C-alpha positions as MATLAB code, in Angstrom:
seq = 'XXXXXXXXXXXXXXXXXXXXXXXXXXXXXXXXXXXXXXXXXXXXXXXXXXXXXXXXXXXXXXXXXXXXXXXXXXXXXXXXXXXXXXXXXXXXXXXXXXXXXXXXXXXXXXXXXXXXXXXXXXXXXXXXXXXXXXXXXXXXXXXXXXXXXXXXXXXXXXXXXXXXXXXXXXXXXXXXXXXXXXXXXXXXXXXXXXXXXXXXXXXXXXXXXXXXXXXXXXXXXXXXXXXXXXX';
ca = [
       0.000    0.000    0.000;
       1.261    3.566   -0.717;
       3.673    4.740    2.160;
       1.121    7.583    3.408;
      -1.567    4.404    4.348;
       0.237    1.646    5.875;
       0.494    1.376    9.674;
       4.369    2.144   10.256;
       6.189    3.147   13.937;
       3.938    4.450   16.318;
       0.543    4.062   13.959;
       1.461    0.117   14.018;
       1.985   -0.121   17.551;
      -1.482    1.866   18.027;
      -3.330   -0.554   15.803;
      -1.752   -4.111   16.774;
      -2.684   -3.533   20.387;
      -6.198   -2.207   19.024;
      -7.072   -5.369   17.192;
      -6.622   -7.332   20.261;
     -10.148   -5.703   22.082;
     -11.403   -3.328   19.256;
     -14.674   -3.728   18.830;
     -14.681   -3.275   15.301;
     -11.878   -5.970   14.904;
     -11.959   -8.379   17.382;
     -16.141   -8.519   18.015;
     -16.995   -7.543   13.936;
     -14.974   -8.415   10.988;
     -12.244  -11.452   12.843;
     -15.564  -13.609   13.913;
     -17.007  -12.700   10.164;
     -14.362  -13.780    8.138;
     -13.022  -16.660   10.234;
     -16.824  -18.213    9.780;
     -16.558  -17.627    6.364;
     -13.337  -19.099    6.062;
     -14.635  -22.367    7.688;
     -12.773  -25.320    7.506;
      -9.379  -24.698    7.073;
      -7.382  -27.794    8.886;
      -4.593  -28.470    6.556;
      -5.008  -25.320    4.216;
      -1.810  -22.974    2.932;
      -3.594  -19.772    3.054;
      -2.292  -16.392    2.318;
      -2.872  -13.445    5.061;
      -2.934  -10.703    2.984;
      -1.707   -7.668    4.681;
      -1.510   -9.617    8.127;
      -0.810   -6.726   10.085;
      -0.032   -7.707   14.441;
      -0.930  -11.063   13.151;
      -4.156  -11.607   14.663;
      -5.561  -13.695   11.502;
      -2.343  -15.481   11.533;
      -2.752  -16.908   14.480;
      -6.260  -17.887   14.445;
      -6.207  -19.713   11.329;
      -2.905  -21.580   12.617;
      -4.953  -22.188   15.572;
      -7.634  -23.896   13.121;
      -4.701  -26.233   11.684;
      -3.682  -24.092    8.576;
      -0.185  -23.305    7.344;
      -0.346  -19.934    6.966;
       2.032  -17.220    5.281;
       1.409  -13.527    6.423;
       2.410  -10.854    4.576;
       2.594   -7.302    5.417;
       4.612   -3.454    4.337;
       4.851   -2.824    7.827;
       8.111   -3.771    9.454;
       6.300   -2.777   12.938;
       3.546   -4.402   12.798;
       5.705   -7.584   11.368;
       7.394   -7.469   14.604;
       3.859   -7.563   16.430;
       3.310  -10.844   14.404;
       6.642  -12.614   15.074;
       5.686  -11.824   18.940;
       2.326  -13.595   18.788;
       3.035  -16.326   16.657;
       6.727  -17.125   16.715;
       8.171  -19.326   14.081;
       4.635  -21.040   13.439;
       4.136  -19.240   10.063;
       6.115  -17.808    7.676;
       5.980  -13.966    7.923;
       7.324  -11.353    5.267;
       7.724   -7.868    4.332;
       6.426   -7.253    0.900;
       4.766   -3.933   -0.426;
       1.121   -5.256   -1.744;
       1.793   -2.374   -4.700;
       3.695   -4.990   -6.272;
       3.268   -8.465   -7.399;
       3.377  -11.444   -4.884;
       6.487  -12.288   -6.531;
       7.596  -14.981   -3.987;
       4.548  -17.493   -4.574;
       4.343  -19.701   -6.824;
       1.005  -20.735   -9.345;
      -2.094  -21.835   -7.555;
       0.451  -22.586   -4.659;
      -2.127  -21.369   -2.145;
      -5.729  -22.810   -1.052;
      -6.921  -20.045    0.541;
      -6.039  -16.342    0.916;
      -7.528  -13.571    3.430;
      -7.529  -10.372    2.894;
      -9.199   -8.693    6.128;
      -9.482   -4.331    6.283;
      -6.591   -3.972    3.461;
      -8.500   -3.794   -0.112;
      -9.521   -0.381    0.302;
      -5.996    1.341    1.474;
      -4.482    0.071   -2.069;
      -4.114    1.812   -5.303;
      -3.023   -1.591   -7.473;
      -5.978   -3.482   -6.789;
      -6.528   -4.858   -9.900;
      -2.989   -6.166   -9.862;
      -3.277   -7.546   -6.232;
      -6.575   -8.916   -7.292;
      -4.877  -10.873  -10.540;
      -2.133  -12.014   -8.194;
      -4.080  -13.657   -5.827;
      -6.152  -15.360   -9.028;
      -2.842  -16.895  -10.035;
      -1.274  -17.821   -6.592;
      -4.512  -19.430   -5.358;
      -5.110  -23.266   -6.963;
      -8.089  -23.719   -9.043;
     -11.330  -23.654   -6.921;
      -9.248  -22.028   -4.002;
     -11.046  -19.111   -2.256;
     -10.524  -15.563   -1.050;
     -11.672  -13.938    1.665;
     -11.575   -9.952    1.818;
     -13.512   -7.476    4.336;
     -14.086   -3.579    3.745;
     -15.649   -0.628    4.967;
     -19.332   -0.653    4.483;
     -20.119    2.043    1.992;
     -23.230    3.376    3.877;
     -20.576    3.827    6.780;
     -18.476    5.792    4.684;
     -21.502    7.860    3.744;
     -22.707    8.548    6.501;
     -19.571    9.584    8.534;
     -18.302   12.034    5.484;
     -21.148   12.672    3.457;
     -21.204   13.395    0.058;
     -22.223   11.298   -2.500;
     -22.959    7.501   -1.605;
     -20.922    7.077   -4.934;
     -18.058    9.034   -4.006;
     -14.784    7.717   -4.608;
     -12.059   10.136   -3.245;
      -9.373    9.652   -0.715;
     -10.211    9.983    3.134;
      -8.432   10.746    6.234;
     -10.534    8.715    9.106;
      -9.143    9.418   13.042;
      -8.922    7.081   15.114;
     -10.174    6.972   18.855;
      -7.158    7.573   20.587;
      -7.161   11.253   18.371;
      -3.463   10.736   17.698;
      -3.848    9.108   14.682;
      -5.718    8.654   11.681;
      -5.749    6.273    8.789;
      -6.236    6.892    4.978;
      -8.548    4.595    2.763;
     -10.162    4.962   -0.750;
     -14.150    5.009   -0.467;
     -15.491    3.046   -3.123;
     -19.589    2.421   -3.243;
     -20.798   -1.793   -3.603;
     -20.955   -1.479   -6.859;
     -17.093   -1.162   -7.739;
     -16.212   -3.426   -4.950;
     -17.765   -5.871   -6.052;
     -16.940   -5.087   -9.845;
     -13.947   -4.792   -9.087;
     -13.578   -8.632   -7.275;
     -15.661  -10.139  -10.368;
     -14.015   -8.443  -12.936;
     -10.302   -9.828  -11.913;
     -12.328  -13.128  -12.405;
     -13.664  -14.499   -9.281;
     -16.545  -16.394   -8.254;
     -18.758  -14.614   -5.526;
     -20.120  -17.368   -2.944;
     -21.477  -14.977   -0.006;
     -21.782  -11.712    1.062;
     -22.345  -10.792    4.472;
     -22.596   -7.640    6.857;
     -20.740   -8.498    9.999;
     -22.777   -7.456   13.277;
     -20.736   -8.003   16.301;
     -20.522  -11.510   18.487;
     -22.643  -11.369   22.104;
     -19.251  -11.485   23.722;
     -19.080   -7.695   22.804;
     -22.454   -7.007   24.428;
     -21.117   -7.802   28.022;
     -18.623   -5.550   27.737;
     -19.930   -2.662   25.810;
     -23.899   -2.676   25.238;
     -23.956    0.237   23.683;
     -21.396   -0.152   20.669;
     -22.856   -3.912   20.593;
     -26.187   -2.081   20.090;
     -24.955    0.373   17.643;
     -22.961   -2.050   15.272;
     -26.352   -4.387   14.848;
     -28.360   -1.138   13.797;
     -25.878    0.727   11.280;
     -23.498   -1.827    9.286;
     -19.499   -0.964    9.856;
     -18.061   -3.565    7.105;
     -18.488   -6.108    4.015;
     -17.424   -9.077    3.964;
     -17.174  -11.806    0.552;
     -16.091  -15.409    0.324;
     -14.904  -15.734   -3.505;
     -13.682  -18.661   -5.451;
     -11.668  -18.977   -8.063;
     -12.638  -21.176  -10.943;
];
């Protein structure tokens, strides 16, 4: 992802310890996608922009052989601390091709809160269609476009570059809006097979420990999330 987006130094120590209790992350979209993911007990699957390593470790917890990849040497770090030597961990820019994997060398890839921070989609996008086997799947999560549109305004179909701070105030963290139309188009046009689509509401454990943001996140949707295949 383009240097001004990904979660370097201070920003990457902020967000690793974030995922661990964020609402968002560990109640919303990890419980969404790891259901989606299902079965994945002897799987090589690709964490695409792994970040502290969070998804790493749950889907090695789940029996997969997993490697992560991320741009962010600090929030690599985070990852080698939580899952040691268990999964191969490396620091590639997703800008550019995924030019340590082999052909349909993966049977699964996730790619959890990183599709909208990237410029070279399309190129990540026909990446992933050659690393993953034939009738592999992909996994990716967003920002739910009525979100978007509703904390910035504008047009629903907006498409610009935006600045979003994060709780703490000291920080903030830059994504491209896109409406459901061209993330979706986007996923189908680099030649994948949609299987679900699904708008993550939060797990009960969230409610005993905030009520109010459970309450919140099962009126007005936060994320997407897709299960693809490709053919």
């Amino acid at each position: 992802m383009p240097q001004q987006t990904a979660y370097h130094d201070a920003l990457g120590d902020y967000f690793a310890g974030h995922a661990d209790i964020s609402p968002y992350n560990a109640y919303t979209d990890r419980p969404a996608m790891l259901e989606l993911a299902g079965d994945v007990a002897g799987a090589r699957v690709l964490d695409v922009g792994c970040g502290g390593g969070h998804y790493t470790a749950d889907l090695l917890a789940r029996g997969a052989e997993v490697v992560g990849v991320d741009g962010s040497a600090t929030l690599l770090e985070h990852a080698r601390a939580r899952v040691g030597e268990r999964a191969e961990l490396r620091l590639h820019d997703l800008e550019e091709p995924l030019d340590f994997a082999g052909d349909a060398s993966f049977d699964g890839a996730v790619c959890a809160l990183v599709f909208h921070h990237l410029t070279r989609r399309a190129q990540l996008l026909g990446e992933l269609r050659r690393v993953l086997r034939p009738g592999g799947w992909l996994l990716v999560s967003t920002t739910h476009p009525t979100a978007d549109w509703r904390h910035f305004g504008g047009s629903y179909y907006a498409d610009d570059w935006v600045d979003l701070p994060l709780k703490s105030g000291s920080f903030s963290i830059r994504y491209q809006r896109m409406p459901l139309e061209t993330f979706l188009g986007e996923l189908l046009t680099a030649g994948f097979v949609l299987e679900r689509l699904v708008e993550p509401r939060p797990v009960p454990g969230l409610r005993e420990i905030d009520e109010a943001r459970y309450d919140k996140l099962h009126r007005t949707p936060s994320f997407l999330s897709v299960r693809l295949t490709r053919p």
